[in-house]
């Protein structure tokens, strides 16, 4: 079994980005600028956004964090989105999800200028991704593709089971794994809470991408010998023995599954750091106006 070290690979990619940014700036070009909007004080979102800001520093980007309390109105938030759309200095921006229930996430996403949508959540980017056109690809699936590439993991003609059908991970992941290119060309099955033969599908899978947000869902008996396991889960499970009071827990029972795999991503240190670095790559593309001019 080989551990897929997302932390090490993400550090390497951040260095590559920082080098390119230094060259751009030395040649008189513009330093890429990412803005993030954070609403409320959800612990997970606070951590993710803080890590995104830190990654911007490491890459040599300018970053702006705009914060609102939970009682911000949808109109206020949409106004800020429109201001960022119009701000020529901001190359790309994100609105951290989830948003409070009184705000329509879909309305917010659709108000973002797709040319600045470095999260790749706007329907134009999702649509372009699904038919293989240049676009911003959402960060978690793109980070997983990068891991598969960097570890030379063969996906062509393989049976890939995606667990979960979220707009952020499951759906785009399935699309990308079936695309007519490496790392894709896989036969993809998407399983979810209503799937009847989920266990059987997993048992036949060469690659399992677990993204349903249920801690320890994938057990050893569900995994074929030699399978590749990508664990997207990051649930905060209460743990009184830790200073933080929780343990970040994946969707895979790592201890019992890992001896059966050829490759597996740990939690933390697997997919998580790659998600952030993929956002940095999209921000670099935005700074260079590489996709939409
Ligand atoms: N919430 C969970 N993942 C993400 C992400 O990739 N982007 C944003 N904006 N919110 C998220």
mmCIF file of C-alpha atoms in Angstrom, residues 48 140 144 163 169 209-217 230-236 247-252 265-272:
data_model
loop_
_atom_site.group_PDB
_atom_site.id
_atom_site.type_symbol
_atom_site.label_atom_id
_atom_site.label_comp_id
_atom_site.label_asym_id
_atom_site.label_seq_id
_atom_site.Cartn_x
_atom_site.Cartn_y
_atom_site.Cartn_z
ATOM 1 C CA UNK A 48 -10.877 26.577 5.219
ATOM 2 C CA UNK A 140 -11.689 19.204 -4.929
ATOM 3 C CA UNK A 144 -7.974 14.534 -6.992
ATOM 4 C CA UNK A 163 -19.858 7.803 -3.535
ATOM 5 C CA UNK A 169 -17.604 16.992 -5.525
ATOM 6 C CA UNK A 209 -13.823 8.127 -4.506
ATOM 7 C CA UNK A 210 -15.697 8.518 -1.224
ATOM 8 C CA UNK A 211 -17.415 11.891 -0.925
ATOM 9 C CA UNK A 212 -20.659 11.424 0.945
ATOM 10 C CA UNK A 213 -19.613 12.999 4.223
ATOM 11 C CA UNK A 214 -20.360 9.943 6.388
ATOM 12 C CA UNK A 215 -17.440 9.194 8.692
ATOM 13 C CA UNK A 216 -15.973 5.673 8.410
ATOM 14 C CA UNK A 217 -18.615 4.595 5.857
ATOM 15 C CA UNK A 230 -9.612 8.486 -2.474
ATOM 16 C CA UNK A 231 -11.186 9.803 0.736
ATOM 17 C CA UNK A 232 -12.833 13.216 0.464
ATOM 18 C CA UNK A 233 -14.533 13.104 3.889
ATOM 19 C CA UNK A 234 -13.653 15.742 6.487
ATOM 20 C CA UNK A 235 -16.266 15.383 9.210
ATOM 21 C CA UNK A 236 -15.450 16.866 12.610
ATOM 22 C CA UNK A 247 -11.019 14.603 15.117
ATOM 23 C CA UNK A 248 -11.148 15.252 11.376
ATOM 24 C CA UNK A 249 -12.575 11.967 10.113
ATOM 25 C CA UNK A 250 -12.750 10.651 6.562
ATOM 26 C CA UNK A 251 -15.448 8.580 4.871
ATOM 27 C CA UNK A 252 -13.144 5.539 4.883
ATOM 28 C CA UNK A 265 -5.332 9.147 0.705
ATOM 29 C CA UNK A 266 -5.112 9.848 4.447
ATOM 30 C CA UNK A 267 -7.403 12.272 6.327
ATOM 31 C CA UNK A 268 -6.047 14.813 7.032
ATOM 32 C CA UNK A 269 -3.177 15.325 4.583
ATOM 33 C CA UNK A 270 -4.690 13.740 1.466
ATOM 34 C CA UNK A 271 -7.352 15.478 -0.604
ATOM 35 C CA UNK A 272 -7.767 18.540 1.688
#
